[in-house]
C-alpha atoms as a printed R data frame, in Angstrom:
    type eleno elety resid chain resno       x       y       z
1   ATOM     1    CA   PRO     A     1  -8.399   0.472   9.934
2   ATOM     2    CA   ILE     A     2  -9.435   1.146   6.337
3   ATOM     3    CA   GLU     A     3 -12.447  -0.231   4.479
4   ATOM     4    CA   LEU     A     4 -12.308  -0.689   0.697
5   ATOM     5    CA   THR     A     5 -15.721  -0.707  -0.973
6   ATOM     6    CA   GLY     A     6 -14.944   0.024  -4.630
7   ATOM     7    CA   SER     A     7 -14.052   3.726  -4.302
8   ATOM     8    CA   PRO     A     8 -10.651   5.374  -3.844
9   ATOM     9    CA   VAL     A     9  -9.487   5.610  -0.208
10  ATOM    10    CA   THR     A    10  -6.580   7.589   1.223
11  ATOM    11    CA   SER     A    11  -4.871   7.174   4.582
12  ATOM    12    CA   THR     A    12  -2.425   9.697   6.045
13  ATOM    13    CA   PHE     A    13  -0.293   8.934   9.084
14  ATOM    14    CA   PRO     A    14   2.832  10.282  10.802
15  ATOM    15    CA   LEU     A    15   6.049   8.294  11.037
16  ATOM    16    CA   ASP     A    16   8.050   7.568  14.120
17  ATOM    17    CA   THR     A    17  11.809   8.024  13.844
18  ATOM    18    CA   PRO     A    18  13.765   7.671  11.635
19  ATOM    19    CA   ALA     A    19  12.330  10.581   9.717
20  ATOM    20    CA   ASP     A    20  14.070   9.645   6.511
21  ATOM    21    CA   VAL     A    21  16.133   6.922   4.920
22  ATOM    22    CA   ASN     A    22  19.333   8.977   4.992
23  ATOM    23    CA   SER     A    23  19.165   9.477   8.768
24  ATOM    24    CA   GLU     A    24  18.718   5.729   9.193
25  ATOM    25    CA   ARG     A    25  21.743   5.090   6.967
26  ATOM    26    CA   ARG     A    26  23.809   7.431   9.148
27  ATOM    27    CA   ARG     A    27  22.637   5.636  12.307
28  ATOM    28    CA   ARG     A    28  24.125   2.333  11.180
29  ATOM    29    CA   SER     A    29  27.418   1.375  12.780
30  ATOM    30    CA   ASP     A    30  28.834   0.533   9.325
31  ATOM    31    CA   PRO     A    31  27.991   3.402   6.956
32  ATOM    32    CA   GLU     A    32  29.413   1.362   4.076
33  ATOM    33    CA   GLY     A    33  27.065  -1.535   4.896
34  ATOM    34    CA   PRO     A    34  24.052  -2.532   2.864
35  ATOM    35    CA   PRO     A    35  21.642   0.266   2.018
36  ATOM    36    CA   VAL     A    36  18.546   0.738   4.117
37  ATOM    37    CA   ARG     A    37  15.378  -0.529   2.468
38  ATOM    38    CA   VAL     A    38  11.940   0.937   3.128
39  ATOM    39    CA   TYR     A    39   8.843  -1.257   2.947
40  ATOM    40    CA   LEU     A    40   5.181  -0.334   2.935
41  ATOM    41    CA   ASN     A    41   3.290  -3.003   4.856
42  ATOM    42    CA   VAL     A    42  -0.444  -3.590   4.393
43  ATOM    43    CA   ASP     A    43  -1.520  -6.098   7.044
44  ATOM    44    CA   ASP     A    44  -4.551  -7.820   8.511
45  ATOM    45    CA   ILE     A    45  -6.582  -7.710   5.291
46  ATOM    46    CA   GLU     A    46  -9.932  -9.391   5.858
47  ATOM    47    CA   GLY     A    47 -13.144  -9.891   3.937
48  ATOM    48    CA   GLU     A    48 -15.905 -12.439   3.710
49  ATOM    49    CA   THR     A    49 -15.691 -12.709  -0.067
50  ATOM    50    CA   ASN     A    50 -13.384 -11.630  -2.880
51  ATOM    51    CA   PRO     A    51 -14.623  -8.214  -4.054
52  ATOM    52    CA   GLY     A    52 -13.726  -8.954  -7.676
53  ATOM    53    CA   LEU     A    53 -11.516  -5.850  -7.816
54  ATOM    54    CA   THR     A    54  -7.829  -5.212  -7.456
55  ATOM    55    CA   TYR     A    55  -6.521  -1.950  -6.031
56  ATOM    56    CA   GLY     A    56  -3.511   0.108  -7.067
57  ATOM    57    CA   VAL     A    57  -1.462   1.320  -4.100
58  ATOM    58    CA   TYR     A    58   0.238   4.747  -4.289
59  ATOM    59    CA   LEU     A    59   2.607   6.572  -1.928
60  ATOM    60    CA   ASN     A    60   2.400  10.389  -1.577
61  ATOM    61    CA   THR     A    61   0.732  10.936  -4.956
62  ATOM    62    CA   PRO     A    62   0.981  14.635  -5.835
63  ATOM    63    CA   THR     A    63  -2.407  16.338  -5.970
64  ATOM    64    CA   ASP     A    64  -1.068  19.038  -8.300
65  ATOM    65    CA   ALA     A    65   0.144  16.558 -10.961
66  ATOM    66    CA   PRO     A    66  -2.244  13.597 -11.217
67  ATOM    67    CA   ASP     A    67  -0.721  12.581 -14.579
68  ATOM    68    CA   GLU     A    68   2.476  11.672 -12.720
69  ATOM    69    CA   ARG     A    69   0.589   9.230 -10.489
70  ATOM    70    CA   ALA     A    70   2.320   6.229 -12.081
71  ATOM    71    CA   ASP     A    71   5.654   7.409 -10.611
72  ATOM    72    CA   TYR     A    72   4.227   6.831  -7.126
73  ATOM    73    CA   HIS     A    73   2.652   3.434  -7.818
74  ATOM    74    CA   VAL     A    74   3.805   0.980  -5.148
75  ATOM    75    CA   GLY     A    75   2.026  -2.164  -6.286
76  ATOM    76    CA   THR     A    76  -1.331  -3.873  -6.516
77  ATOM    77    CA   LEU     A    77  -3.553  -5.521  -3.916
78  ATOM    78    CA   SER     A    78  -5.317  -8.673  -5.059
79  ATOM    79    CA   PHE     A    79  -7.704 -10.562  -2.822
80  ATOM    80    CA   PHE     A    80  -7.446 -14.071  -4.227
81  ATOM    81    CA   GLY     A    81  -8.005 -16.499  -1.363
82  ATOM    82    CA   ILE     A    82  -9.337 -13.912   1.084
83  ATOM    83    CA   GLU     A    83 -12.244 -16.222   1.968
84  ATOM    84    CA   THR     A    84  -9.947 -18.923   3.328
85  ATOM    85    CA   ALA     A    85  -7.384 -16.503   4.789
86  ATOM    86    CA   THR     A    86 -10.044 -15.157   7.126
87  ATOM    87    CA   ASP     A    87 -11.682 -18.503   7.925
88  ATOM    88    CA   PHE     A    88 -11.102 -18.834  11.661
89  ATOM    89    CA   ASP     A    89 -11.974 -22.543  11.575
90  ATOM    90    CA   ARG     A    90  -8.862 -23.261   9.478
91  ATOM    91    CA   GLU     A    91  -5.320 -23.388  10.795
92  ATOM    92    CA   HIS     A    92  -3.079 -20.575   9.505
93  ATOM    93    CA   ARG     A    93   0.621 -20.609  10.290
94  ATOM    94    CA   GLU     A    94   1.032 -16.871   9.705
95  ATOM    95    CA   GLY     A    95  -2.178 -15.739  11.393
96  ATOM    96    CA   HIS     A    96  -5.453 -14.687   9.829
97  ATOM    97    CA   GLY     A    97  -5.923 -12.310   6.930
98  ATOM    98    CA   LEU     A    98  -3.811 -11.390   3.950
99  ATOM    99    CA   ARG     A    99  -0.730  -9.163   4.063
100 ATOM   100    CA   TYR     A   100   1.455  -7.420   1.538
101 ATOM   101    CA   ALA     A   101   4.885  -5.795   1.749
102 ATOM   102    CA   PHE     A   102   6.060  -3.430  -1.008
103 ATOM   103    CA   ASP     A   103   9.636  -2.161  -1.389
104 ATOM   104    CA   VAL     A   104   9.190   1.622  -1.631
105 ATOM   105    CA   THR     A   105  12.839   2.611  -1.189
106 ATOM   106    CA   ASP     A   106  13.199   4.173  -4.655
107 ATOM   107    CA   ILE     A   107   9.976   6.172  -4.293
108 ATOM   108    CA   VAL     A   108  10.987   7.456  -0.837
109 ATOM   109    CA   ASP     A   109  14.452   8.402  -2.138
110 ATOM   110    CA   ALA     A   110  12.861  10.289  -5.065
111 ATOM   111    CA   LEU     A   111  10.425  12.088  -2.759
112 ATOM   112    CA   GLN     A   112  13.295  13.133  -0.489
113 ATOM   113    CA   ALA     A   113  15.328  14.391  -3.452
114 ATOM   114    CA   GLU     A   114  12.315  16.473  -4.580
115 ATOM   115    CA   GLY     A   115  11.826  17.822  -1.042
116 ATOM   116    CA   ARG     A   116   8.378  16.197  -0.921
117 ATOM   117    CA   TRP     A   117   8.948  13.702   1.895
118 ATOM   118    CA   ASP     A   118   7.201  14.775   5.089
119 ATOM   119    CA   PRO     A   119   7.400  12.221   7.901
120 ATOM   120    CA   ALA     A   120   4.591  14.072   9.703
121 ATOM   121    CA   GLY     A   121   2.153  13.095   6.953
122 ATOM   122    CA   VAL     A   122   2.764  10.058   4.756
123 ATOM   123    CA   THR     A   123  -0.172   9.398   2.423
124 ATOM   124    CA   VAL     A   124  -1.091   5.972   1.051
125 ATOM   125    CA   SER     A   125  -3.861   5.769  -1.542
126 ATOM   126    CA   PHE     A   126  -5.846   2.715  -2.619
127 ATOM   127    CA   GLU     A   127  -7.588   3.052  -5.980
128 ATOM   128    CA   PRO     A   128  -9.769   0.377  -7.597
129 ATOM   129    CA   LEU     A   129  -8.424  -0.703 -10.979
130 ATOM   130    CA   ARG     A   130 -11.087  -1.021 -13.636
131 ATOM   131    CA   PRO     A   131 -10.768  -1.737 -17.358
132 ATOM   132    CA   ILE     A   132 -10.295   1.210 -19.681
133 ATOM   133    CA   LEU     A   133 -13.236   1.234 -22.057
134 ATOM   134    CA   PRO     A   134 -13.136   2.467 -25.651
135 ATOM   135    CA   GLU     A   135 -14.309   6.019 -26.179
136 ATOM   136    CA   GLY     A   136 -18.103   6.243 -26.274
137 ATOM   137    CA   VAL     A   137 -18.675   2.945 -24.459
138 ATOM   138    CA   GLU     A   138 -20.562   3.302 -21.200
139 ATOM   139    CA   PRO     A   139 -19.383   1.168 -18.284
140 ATOM   140    CA   PRO     A   140 -21.823  -1.547 -17.227
141 ATOM   141    CA   GLU     A   141 -23.670  -1.111 -13.957
142 ATOM   142    CA   LEU     A   142 -21.805  -3.102 -11.357
143 ATOM   143    CA   PRO     A   143 -23.215  -4.785  -8.263
144 ATOM   144    CA   PRO     A   144 -22.138  -3.390  -4.887
145 ATOM   145    CA   THR     A   145 -18.545  -4.269  -4.013
146 ATOM   146    CA   PRO     A   146 -18.187  -6.514  -0.951
147 ATOM   147    CA   PRO     A   147 -16.097  -4.678   1.664
148 ATOM   148    CA   VAL     A   148 -12.485  -5.522   2.432
149 ATOM   149    CA   ARG     A   149 -10.940  -4.300   5.682
150 ATOM   150    CA   ILE     A   150  -7.278  -3.383   6.107
151 ATOM   151    CA   GLY     A   151  -6.167  -3.474   9.736
152 ATOM   152    CA   THR     A   152  -2.758  -1.793   9.485
153 ATOM   153    CA   VAL     A   153  -0.767   0.297   7.005
154 ATOM   154    CA   SER     A   154   2.816   1.059   8.050
155 ATOM   155    CA   LEU     A   155   6.355   1.802   6.852
156 ATOM   156    CA   PHE     A   156   9.217  -0.430   7.904
157 ATOM   157    CA   TYR     A   157  12.924   0.385   7.649
158 ATOM   158    CA   GLN     A   158  15.334  -2.546   7.275
């Protein structure tokens, strides 16, 4: 589980087989069939109130080249409706909490081509997105950010 409280958070986890997209493509009975897609799943997102922030999600962002971070941007987490998604007194067809699935196939392919894909340590980063202020303008003091909990982060091959 991961807790988002307004600061950047990183999670690193190993993958089960397949170790890469290409090995999964070779495992298919029809190698000419549709390409394998890779999805980053963020599931079981719960919180008592919307934190008023969105978070950028990044896959294997290089620490030696932070300016290239945009190349590893997977998508954005928004928490609109989190209050009702985690209300256990309401009926939810898909279960409780929010969930997101991001197609990360192109990023994984690029990481493999660069030799930077390590199935023993996949890193997913969550960074709060805040407005960019004009030079010389101080950011206002913000109230504490209500916590949001993420139950599961995983990769899924399809």
